[in-house]
Short mmCIF file of C-alpha atoms and ligand atoms in Angstrom, two decimals:
data_model
loop_
_atom_site.label_atom_id
_atom_site.label_comp_id
_atom_site.label_asym_id
_atom_site.label_seq_id
_atom_site.Cartn_x
_atom_site.Cartn_y
_atom_site.Cartn_z
CA UNK A 3 0.00 0.00 0.00
CA UNK A 4 2.80 2.37 0.93
CA UNK A 5 4.50 1.47 -2.33
CA UNK A 6 1.30 2.12 -4.23
CA UNK A 7 0.93 5.52 -2.55
CA UNK A 8 4.53 6.40 -3.36
CA UNK A 9 3.89 5.50 -7.00
CA UNK A 10 0.73 7.58 -6.99
CA UNK A 11 2.61 10.59 -5.59
CA UNK A 12 5.27 10.01 -8.26
CA UNK A 13 2.58 10.05 -10.98
CA UNK A 14 1.12 13.25 -9.55
CA UNK A 15 4.51 14.91 -9.61
CA UNK A 16 4.95 13.87 -13.28
CA UNK A 17 1.58 15.44 -14.07
CA UNK A 18 2.65 18.60 -12.28
CA UNK A 19 5.84 18.76 -14.35
CA UNK A 20 4.06 18.14 -17.62
CA UNK A 21 2.12 21.36 -17.25
CA UNK A 22 5.50 23.15 -17.50
CA UNK A 23 7.04 20.76 -20.01
CA UNK A 24 7.44 17.07 -20.70
CA UNK A 25 10.24 14.93 -19.35
CA UNK A 26 11.79 11.92 -21.05
CA UNK A 27 14.22 9.08 -20.39
CA UNK A 28 17.02 7.24 -22.16
CA UNK A 29 16.84 3.75 -23.66
CA UNK A 30 13.22 3.71 -24.81
CA UNK A 31 12.54 1.07 -27.45
CA UNK A 32 9.80 1.66 -30.03
CA UNK A 33 8.65 -1.21 -32.24
CA UNK A 34 6.24 -0.99 -35.17
CA UNK A 35 2.74 -1.57 -33.73
CA UNK A 36 1.00 -4.63 -35.18
CA UNK A 37 -1.87 -2.42 -36.36
CA UNK A 38 0.67 -0.37 -38.35
CA UNK A 39 -0.33 2.92 -36.75
CA UNK A 40 1.98 5.85 -36.08
CA UNK A 41 3.67 6.35 -32.74
CA UNK A 42 3.65 9.86 -31.32
CA UNK A 43 5.69 11.40 -28.54
CA UNK A 44 4.15 12.70 -26.41
CA UNK A 45 1.35 10.28 -27.21
CA UNK A 46 -1.36 12.93 -27.35
CA UNK A 47 0.58 15.29 -29.64
CA UNK A 48 -0.30 15.49 -33.36
CA UNK A 49 1.83 16.96 -36.16
CA UNK A 50 -0.69 19.73 -36.89
CA UNK A 51 -0.23 21.09 -33.35
CA UNK A 52 2.60 23.27 -32.04
CA UNK A 53 5.40 21.32 -30.36
CA UNK A 54 4.86 20.89 -26.60
CA UNK A 55 7.34 22.09 -24.00
CA UNK A 56 10.28 19.96 -22.87
CA UNK A 57 11.69 20.53 -19.38
CA UNK A 58 15.24 21.84 -19.10
CA UNK A 59 18.04 19.34 -18.47
CA UNK A 60 16.65 16.32 -20.32
CA UNK A 61 18.77 13.54 -21.73
CA UNK A 62 16.69 11.09 -23.71
CA UNK A 63 16.90 8.41 -26.36
CA UNK A 64 14.55 6.26 -28.38
CA UNK A 65 15.70 3.19 -30.25
CA UNK A 66 13.28 2.61 -33.10
CA UNK A 67 13.31 -0.89 -34.57
CA UNK A 68 12.46 -1.40 -38.24
CA UNK A 69 11.38 -4.81 -39.55
CA UNK A 70 13.08 -6.05 -42.70
CA UNK A 71 11.20 -4.89 -45.82
CA UNK A 72 10.15 -1.68 -44.07
CA UNK A 73 11.57 1.80 -43.62
CA UNK A 74 10.74 4.28 -40.88
CA UNK A 75 9.82 7.93 -41.32
CA UNK A 76 10.48 10.39 -38.51
CA UNK A 77 8.92 13.84 -38.26
CA UNK A 78 10.18 16.12 -35.49
CA UNK A 79 8.82 19.45 -34.41
CA UNK A 80 10.81 21.37 -31.83
CA UNK A 81 13.41 23.92 -30.97
CA UNK A 82 16.42 23.72 -28.69
CA UNK A 83 17.80 26.60 -26.67
CA UNK A 84 21.29 26.68 -25.20
CA UNK A 85 24.64 25.90 -26.83
CA UNK A 86 25.07 22.24 -26.12
CA UNK A 87 21.47 21.17 -26.74
CA UNK A 88 20.60 19.07 -29.76
CA UNK A 89 18.36 16.65 -31.60
CA UNK A 90 20.41 13.82 -33.06
CA UNK A 91 19.62 10.78 -35.20
CA UNK A 92 21.93 7.84 -35.81
CA UNK A 93 21.04 5.36 -38.55
CA UNK A 94 21.95 1.71 -38.91
CA UNK A 95 25.15 2.58 -40.86
CA UNK A 96 26.25 4.97 -38.11
CA UNK A 97 25.49 8.17 -40.04
CA UNK A 98 24.66 11.05 -37.70
CA UNK A 99 22.50 14.12 -38.30
CA UNK A 100 22.40 16.74 -35.55
CA UNK A 101 20.25 19.86 -35.36
CA UNK A 102 18.73 22.37 -32.97
CA UNK A 103 15.58 23.34 -34.84
CA UNK A 104 13.22 20.85 -36.47
CA UNK A 105 10.35 21.97 -38.67
CA UNK A 106 8.72 18.65 -39.53
CA UNK A 107 10.93 17.98 -42.57
CA UNK A 108 10.94 14.17 -42.56
CA UNK A 109 13.84 11.77 -42.06
CA UNK A 110 13.83 8.23 -43.51
CA UNK A 111 15.63 5.20 -42.10
CA UNK A 112 16.25 1.65 -43.33
CA UNK A 113 16.13 -1.43 -41.11
CA UNK A 114 17.16 -2.61 -38.62
CA UNK A 115 16.95 0.47 -36.39
CA UNK A 116 17.69 4.12 -35.81
CA UNK A 117 18.24 6.07 -32.62
CA UNK A 118 16.85 9.49 -31.74
CA UNK A 119 18.80 11.29 -29.03
CA UNK A 120 17.67 14.51 -27.40
CA UNK A 121 19.73 16.49 -24.94
CA UNK A 122 18.90 19.95 -23.70
CA UNK A 123 20.16 22.41 -21.11
CA UNK A 124 17.48 25.08 -21.32
CA UNK A 125 13.74 24.53 -21.66
CA UNK A 126 12.90 23.46 -25.22
CA UNK A 127 10.04 22.10 -27.31
CA UNK A 128 9.67 18.61 -28.75
CA UNK A 129 7.09 16.45 -30.44
CA UNK A 130 7.73 13.62 -32.89
CA UNK A 131 5.92 11.04 -34.97
CA UNK A 132 7.22 7.76 -36.34
CA UNK A 133 5.55 5.78 -39.11
CA UNK A 134 6.65 2.58 -40.81
CA UNK A 135 6.02 1.65 -44.44
CA UNK A 136 7.09 -0.91 -47.00
CA UNK A 137 9.59 -0.21 -49.76
CA UNK A 138 8.20 0.36 -53.26
CA UNK A 139 7.67 -3.10 -54.73
CA UNK A 140 8.51 -2.23 -58.33
CA UNK A 141 11.84 -1.30 -59.83
CA UNK A 142 11.57 1.69 -62.25
CA UNK A 143 14.71 0.60 -63.89
CA UNK A 144 17.71 -1.55 -63.91
CA UNK A 145 20.37 0.28 -65.87
CA UNK A 146 23.89 -0.55 -66.90
CA UNK A 147 25.93 2.66 -66.94
CA UNK A 148 28.71 2.93 -69.50
CA UNK A 149 30.37 5.81 -71.31
CA UNK A 150 27.23 7.94 -71.11
CA UNK A 151 26.13 9.01 -67.63
CA UNK A 152 22.52 9.05 -66.49
CA UNK A 153 20.72 12.04 -65.00
CA UNK A 154 17.65 11.17 -62.93
CA UNK A 155 14.84 13.33 -61.50
CA UNK A 156 15.31 11.70 -58.15
CA UNK A 157 12.80 13.30 -55.77
CA UNK A 158 9.95 14.09 -58.17
CA UNK A 159 8.15 10.81 -57.53
CA UNK A 160 8.64 7.45 -55.85
CA UNK A 161 11.61 5.88 -57.59
CA UNK A 162 13.52 2.63 -57.23
CA UNK A 163 16.33 1.52 -59.49
CA UNK A 164 19.47 -0.50 -59.59
CA UNK A 165 22.51 0.71 -61.48
CA UNK A 166 25.55 -1.29 -62.38
CA UNK A 167 28.90 -0.55 -63.99
CA UNK A 168 31.98 -2.68 -64.44
CA UNK A 169 34.20 -0.66 -62.11
CA UNK A 170 31.59 0.73 -59.73
CA UNK A 171 29.36 3.79 -59.69
CA UNK A 172 29.83 7.44 -58.89
CA UNK A 173 26.94 9.50 -57.51
CA UNK A 174 26.54 13.26 -57.35
CA UNK A 175 23.29 14.91 -56.21
CA UNK A 176 22.22 18.30 -57.55
CA UNK A 177 19.46 19.72 -55.35
CA UNK A 178 16.92 22.07 -56.92
CA UNK A 179 17.73 24.53 -54.14
CA UNK A 180 21.33 24.20 -52.89
CA UNK A 181 20.41 26.08 -49.69
CA UNK A 182 17.48 23.88 -48.79
CA UNK A 183 18.03 20.28 -49.77
CA UNK A 184 16.28 18.27 -47.05
CA UNK A 185 14.14 16.56 -49.74
CA UNK A 186 17.25 14.49 -50.54
CA UNK A 187 16.74 12.68 -47.21
CA UNK A 188 14.06 10.46 -48.75
CA UNK A 189 16.54 8.90 -51.20
CA UNK A 190 18.45 5.96 -49.74
CA UNK A 191 21.51 4.35 -51.31
CA UNK A 192 22.50 0.69 -50.87
CA UNK A 193 25.37 -1.44 -52.18
CA UNK A 194 23.78 -4.43 -53.95
CA UNK A 195 20.63 -4.69 -56.06
CA UNK A 196 17.93 -4.13 -53.43
CA UNK A 197 17.19 -2.76 -49.97
CA UNK A 198 18.45 -6.03 -48.55
CA UNK A 199 21.97 -4.93 -49.56
CA UNK A 200 24.35 -2.88 -47.43
CA UNK A 201 22.88 0.50 -46.52
CA UNK A 202 25.30 3.35 -47.21
CA UNK A 203 23.55 6.67 -46.60
CA UNK A 204 20.92 9.01 -47.94
CA UNK A 205 21.48 11.58 -50.70
CA UNK A 206 21.18 14.45 -48.21
CA UNK A 207 24.32 13.31 -46.40
CA UNK A 208 26.13 12.37 -49.62
CA UNK A 209 25.45 15.87 -50.99
CA UNK A 210 26.52 17.45 -47.69
CA UNK A 211 29.93 15.77 -48.05
CA UNK A 212 30.50 18.03 -51.10
CA UNK A 213 31.99 15.36 -53.27
CA UNK A 214 31.11 12.34 -55.35
CA UNK A 215 30.35 9.06 -53.63
CA UNK A 216 31.90 5.98 -55.24
CA UNK A 217 30.53 2.49 -54.62
CA UNK A 218 32.79 -0.36 -53.65
CA UNK A 219 30.81 -2.99 -55.57
CA UNK A 220 29.54 -2.86 -59.16
CA UNK A 221 25.80 -2.64 -58.38
CA UNK A 222 23.85 -0.17 -56.28
CA UNK A 223 20.19 0.23 -55.38
CA UNK A 224 18.79 3.76 -55.14
CA UNK A 225 15.31 4.34 -53.80
CA UNK A 226 13.33 7.54 -53.32
CA UNK A 227 10.69 6.49 -50.82
CA UNK A 228 8.16 9.27 -51.28
CA UNK A 229 7.19 11.75 -54.00
CA UNK A 230 8.60 15.13 -52.97
CA UNK A 231 7.63 16.96 -56.17
CA UNK A 232 11.06 18.57 -56.35
CA UNK A 233 13.47 18.84 -59.27
CA UNK A 234 16.49 17.44 -57.42
CA UNK A 235 18.77 15.60 -59.85
CA UNK A 236 21.02 12.60 -59.38
CA UNK A 237 23.95 12.02 -61.72
CA UNK A 238 25.03 8.40 -62.05
CA UNK A 239 28.37 7.74 -63.74
CA UNK A 240 30.63 4.78 -64.31
CA UNK A 241 33.31 5.39 -61.68
CA UNK A 242 36.15 4.53 -64.05
CA UNK A 243 35.63 7.99 -65.59
CA UNK A 244 35.49 9.85 -62.28
CA UNK A 245 37.92 8.13 -59.91
CA UNK A 246 40.84 10.42 -60.75
CA UNK A 247 38.78 13.56 -60.11
CA UNK A 248 39.62 14.36 -56.50
CA UNK A 249 37.10 17.16 -56.18
CA UNK A 250 33.89 18.05 -57.99
CA UNK A 251 32.60 21.60 -57.65
CA UNK A 252 28.94 21.88 -58.61
CA UNK A 253 27.93 24.89 -60.70
CA UNK A 254 24.58 25.77 -59.15
CA UNK A 255 24.06 29.25 -60.54
CA UNK A 256 20.39 30.18 -61.10
CA UNK A 257 19.11 30.60 -64.66
CA UNK A 258 20.03 34.00 -66.21
CA UNK A 259 22.51 34.74 -63.40
CA UNK A 260 26.28 35.14 -63.28
CA UNK A 261 28.32 33.23 -60.71
CA UNK A 262 31.90 32.41 -59.77
CA UNK A 263 33.36 29.03 -58.89
CA UNK A 264 36.86 28.12 -57.83
CA UNK A 265 38.86 25.05 -56.89
CA UNK A 266 42.41 24.16 -55.88
CA UNK A 267 43.42 20.59 -56.65
CA UNK A 268 47.10 20.94 -55.82
CA UNK A 269 48.78 18.45 -58.15
CA UNK A 270 45.52 16.51 -58.62
CA UNK A 271 42.66 16.64 -61.11
CA UNK A 272 39.44 18.52 -60.27
CA UNK A 273 36.28 19.44 -62.16
CA UNK A 274 33.51 21.99 -62.30
CA UNK A 275 30.25 20.32 -63.25
CA UNK A 276 26.84 21.55 -64.34
CA UNK A 277 23.64 19.64 -65.09
CA UNK A 278 20.25 20.42 -66.56
CA UNK A 279 19.23 21.73 -69.95
CA UNK A 280 20.97 25.15 -70.32
CA UNK A 281 23.92 27.02 -71.78
CA UNK A 282 27.03 28.02 -69.81
CA UNK A 283 28.84 31.14 -71.01
CA UNK A 284 32.35 31.30 -69.58
CA UNK A 285 33.32 34.96 -69.41
CA UNK A 286 36.42 34.60 -67.35
CA UNK A 287 38.57 31.58 -66.65
CA UNK A 288 41.87 31.25 -64.89
CA UNK A 289 43.80 27.97 -64.95
CA UNK A 290 47.50 27.44 -64.24
CA UNK A 291 49.50 28.03 -67.48
CA UNK A 292 50.84 24.48 -67.36
CA UNK A 293 47.44 22.91 -66.63
CA UNK A 294 44.79 21.76 -69.10
CA UNK A 295 41.12 22.64 -69.14
CA UNK A 296 39.09 19.97 -70.91
CA UNK A 297 35.36 20.06 -71.54
CA UNK A 298 33.19 16.93 -71.72
CA UNK A 299 29.50 16.60 -72.54
CA UNK A 300 28.77 13.65 -70.28
CA UNK A 301 31.54 11.71 -68.55
CA UNK A 302 35.28 12.22 -68.83
CA UNK A 303 35.91 9.93 -71.83
CA UNK A 304 36.31 9.90 -75.59
CA UNK A 305 32.56 9.97 -76.26
CA UNK A 306 32.07 13.06 -74.15
CA UNK A 307 35.17 14.98 -75.29
CA UNK A 308 34.58 18.47 -76.74
CA UNK A 309 37.67 20.64 -76.43
CA UNK A 310 40.90 20.98 -74.49
CA UNK A 311 42.83 24.20 -73.84
CA UNK A 312 46.00 24.86 -71.93
CA UNK A 313 45.96 27.52 -69.24
CA UNK A 314 48.19 29.53 -71.55
CA UNK A 315 45.71 29.42 -74.46
CA UNK A 316 42.52 30.14 -72.54
CA UNK A 317 42.51 33.99 -72.44
CA UNK A 318 42.51 34.39 -76.23
CA UNK A 319 39.56 32.00 -76.53
CA UNK A 320 37.17 33.73 -74.13
CA UNK A 321 34.24 33.88 -73.89
CA UNK A 322 33.48 30.18 -74.36
CA UNK A 323 29.95 28.82 -74.70
CA UNK A 324 28.82 25.25 -73.95
CA UNK A 325 25.35 23.72 -73.84
CA UNK A 326 24.15 20.34 -72.65
CA UNK A 327 22.54 18.27 -69.93
CA UNK A 328 25.77 17.24 -68.23
CA UNK A 329 28.90 19.34 -68.73
CA UNK A 330 32.20 18.65 -66.98
CA UNK A 331 35.08 21.10 -67.01
CA UNK A 332 38.11 19.07 -65.96
CA UNK A 333 41.26 20.83 -64.73
CA UNK A 334 44.46 18.75 -64.61
CA UNK A 335 45.99 20.52 -61.62
CA UNK A 336 46.27 23.61 -59.49
CA UNK A 337 44.06 26.56 -58.75
CA UNK A 338 41.26 27.39 -61.15
CA UNK A 339 38.46 29.91 -61.10
CA UNK A 340 35.73 30.77 -63.48
CA UNK A 341 33.02 33.39 -63.95
CA UNK A 342 30.06 32.09 -65.91
CA UNK A 343 26.52 32.93 -66.86
CA UNK A 344 23.70 30.43 -67.22
CA UNK A 345 21.37 31.05 -70.13
CA UNK A 346 18.30 29.10 -71.33
C1 NAG B 6 -5.39 18.42 -35.98
O1 NAG B 6 -6.03 17.45 -36.80
C2 NAG B 6 -7.07 16.76 -36.13
C3 NAG B 6 -7.57 15.63 -37.02
O2 NAG B 6 -7.38 15.92 -38.39
C4 NAG B 6 -8.16 17.76 -35.77
O3 NAG B 6 -9.21 17.09 -35.10
C5 NAG B 6 -7.56 18.85 -34.87
O4 NAG B 6 -8.53 19.83 -34.60
C6 NAG B 6 -6.37 19.49 -35.53
N1 NAG B 6 -5.72 20.40 -34.59
C7 NAG B 6 -5.29 21.62 -34.93
C8 NAG B 6 -4.61 22.41 -33.85
O5 NAG B 6 -5.39 22.06 -36.07
C1 NAG B 7 27.20 29.38 -24.44
O1 NAG B 7 27.69 30.32 -25.37
C2 NAG B 7 28.05 31.57 -24.79
C3 NAG B 7 28.40 32.55 -25.89
O2 NAG B 7 29.00 31.91 -27.00
C4 NAG B 7 29.20 31.35 -23.80
O3 NAG B 7 29.55 32.58 -23.18
C5 NAG B 7 28.75 30.35 -22.73
O4 NAG B 7 29.83 30.05 -21.88
C6 NAG B 7 28.24 29.06 -23.39
N1 NAG B 7 27.69 28.19 -22.37
C7 NAG B 7 28.01 26.90 -22.28
C8 NAG B 7 27.35 26.16 -21.18
O5 NAG B 7 28.78 26.35 -23.06
C1 NAG B 8 12.71 16.25 -64.72
O1 NAG B 8 11.35 16.57 -64.67
C2 NAG B 8 11.02 17.80 -65.31
C3 NAG B 8 9.54 18.07 -65.09
O2 NAG B 8 8.78 16.90 -65.14
C4 NAG B 8 11.38 17.69 -66.79
O3 NAG B 8 11.15 18.94 -67.42
C5 NAG B 8 12.87 17.35 -66.92
O4 NAG B 8 13.19 17.16 -68.28
C6 NAG B 8 13.18 16.10 -66.15
N1 NAG B 8 14.61 15.88 -66.18
C7 NAG B 8 15.17 14.70 -66.47
C8 NAG B 8 16.65 14.65 -66.45
O5 NAG B 8 14.52 13.72 -66.72
C1 NAG B 9 15.77 33.98 -68.57
O1 NAG B 9 15.80 34.89 -69.63
C2 NAG B 9 14.99 34.52 -70.74
C3 NAG B 9 15.26 35.49 -71.89
O2 NAG B 9 15.46 36.80 -71.43
C4 NAG B 9 13.53 34.51 -70.30
O3 NAG B 9 12.70 34.14 -71.37
C5 NAG B 9 13.39 33.52 -69.17
O4 NAG B 9 12.05 33.56 -68.65
C6 NAG B 9 14.35 33.81 -68.02
N1 NAG B 9 14.29 32.73 -67.07
C7 NAG B 9 14.37 32.89 -65.74
C8 NAG B 9 14.25 31.68 -64.91
O5 NAG B 9 14.54 34.00 -65.25
C1 NAG B 10 33.93 36.87 -59.90
O1 NAG B 10 35.09 36.84 -60.71
C2 NAG B 10 35.36 38.07 -61.41
C3 NAG B 10 36.54 37.83 -62.32
O2 NAG B 10 37.67 37.49 -61.58
C4 NAG B 10 35.61 39.18 -60.39
O3 NAG B 10 35.83 40.39 -61.07
C5 NAG B 10 34.39 39.31 -59.50
O4 NAG B 10 34.64 40.23 -58.50
C6 NAG B 10 34.05 37.96 -58.85
N1 NAG B 10 32.77 38.07 -58.15
C7 NAG B 10 32.61 37.63 -56.91
C8 NAG B 10 31.23 37.80 -56.33
O5 NAG B 10 33.51 37.10 -56.26
#
């Protein structure tokens, strides 16, 4: 009886706290409910409501299990205050995403689990929802990539494909808006020919790394789990044509605008790259006099080759105009910078 009373007093105190803000604990395990319904935290919160308060000084974690054949979708609403406060997710491959302000832009995770960690000094707000769903059952395509690369509208609709190439594949994502590219989180990349392969990462994190990702095997599976209605592009190349390019700098200038790009490869090869139907007008270009500037429509190979100029010969050839869906400007070494305009 005394124990029961103590528990009752404990419950009362929890209720008292929750009027100021919720509290949470570490090591919670959330499994997909058999009825397939969403799990909310706190359980009465819904995503169309403002995020409820979270008491100061919380340190919490939820381990979310994901059955094979399913993925999980996490929507967080909340804001942290204080320097060392954060929301953090860790996926099954160990990839980490940390933030302090979440505006319900979804995260997607493959099986077998992901962890959500919340730690706050000052009072904060937090509400989240987890749903589970099956992978798309159909494969849009199964493509062998060779000399010609493939450009895919990756987040427009649900999309699942496997790509293979003799020496492996190179991926580069080109978000529609380089400042706001969270839609790339719904695209997952696996080594192998299905979601049962080895999970690597999502396109959001691969883009954030600011360089190409190269597979270790010769087949990959790429799946965009939900239609995002965005014009984010994914460039898939045979890695034999990209492996020696140590840095790719994406040319993401808006249509009808003028932009600058620069790179310094030291003694290694680098490239500026642009995708999408348009024309690049190179007004100004500086490449080391002993370096070469070579333009390819497509991948860096004989089929894509257009023109090659030495750093010494460039000034007398400006401006230069190139048009195509995938243009690579490969620089053999050293510092390079370019001023260009994008025209329809
Ligand atoms: C949220 O949605 C539910 C069900 O659709 C509705 O009953 C509720 O009034 C909504 N709440 C707000 C704050 O809009
Ligand atoms: C938080 O940041 C402020 C300003 O940058 C600093 O003065 C303060 O010491 C920091 N507090 C903690 C707990 O790190
Ligand atoms: C992507 O989709 C848009 C709109 O549907 C279309 O105009 C564009 O050509 C597509 N791009 C590719 C590479 O398929
Ligand atoms: C770019 O300029 C062309 C020609 O002046 C115009 O037709 C087009 O609408 C412009 N596009 C954008 C996105 O500003
Ligand atoms: C871009 O490059 C040109 C040519 O070097 C230079 O005159 C201009 O100031 C640069 N613009 C920016 C914004 O850096």
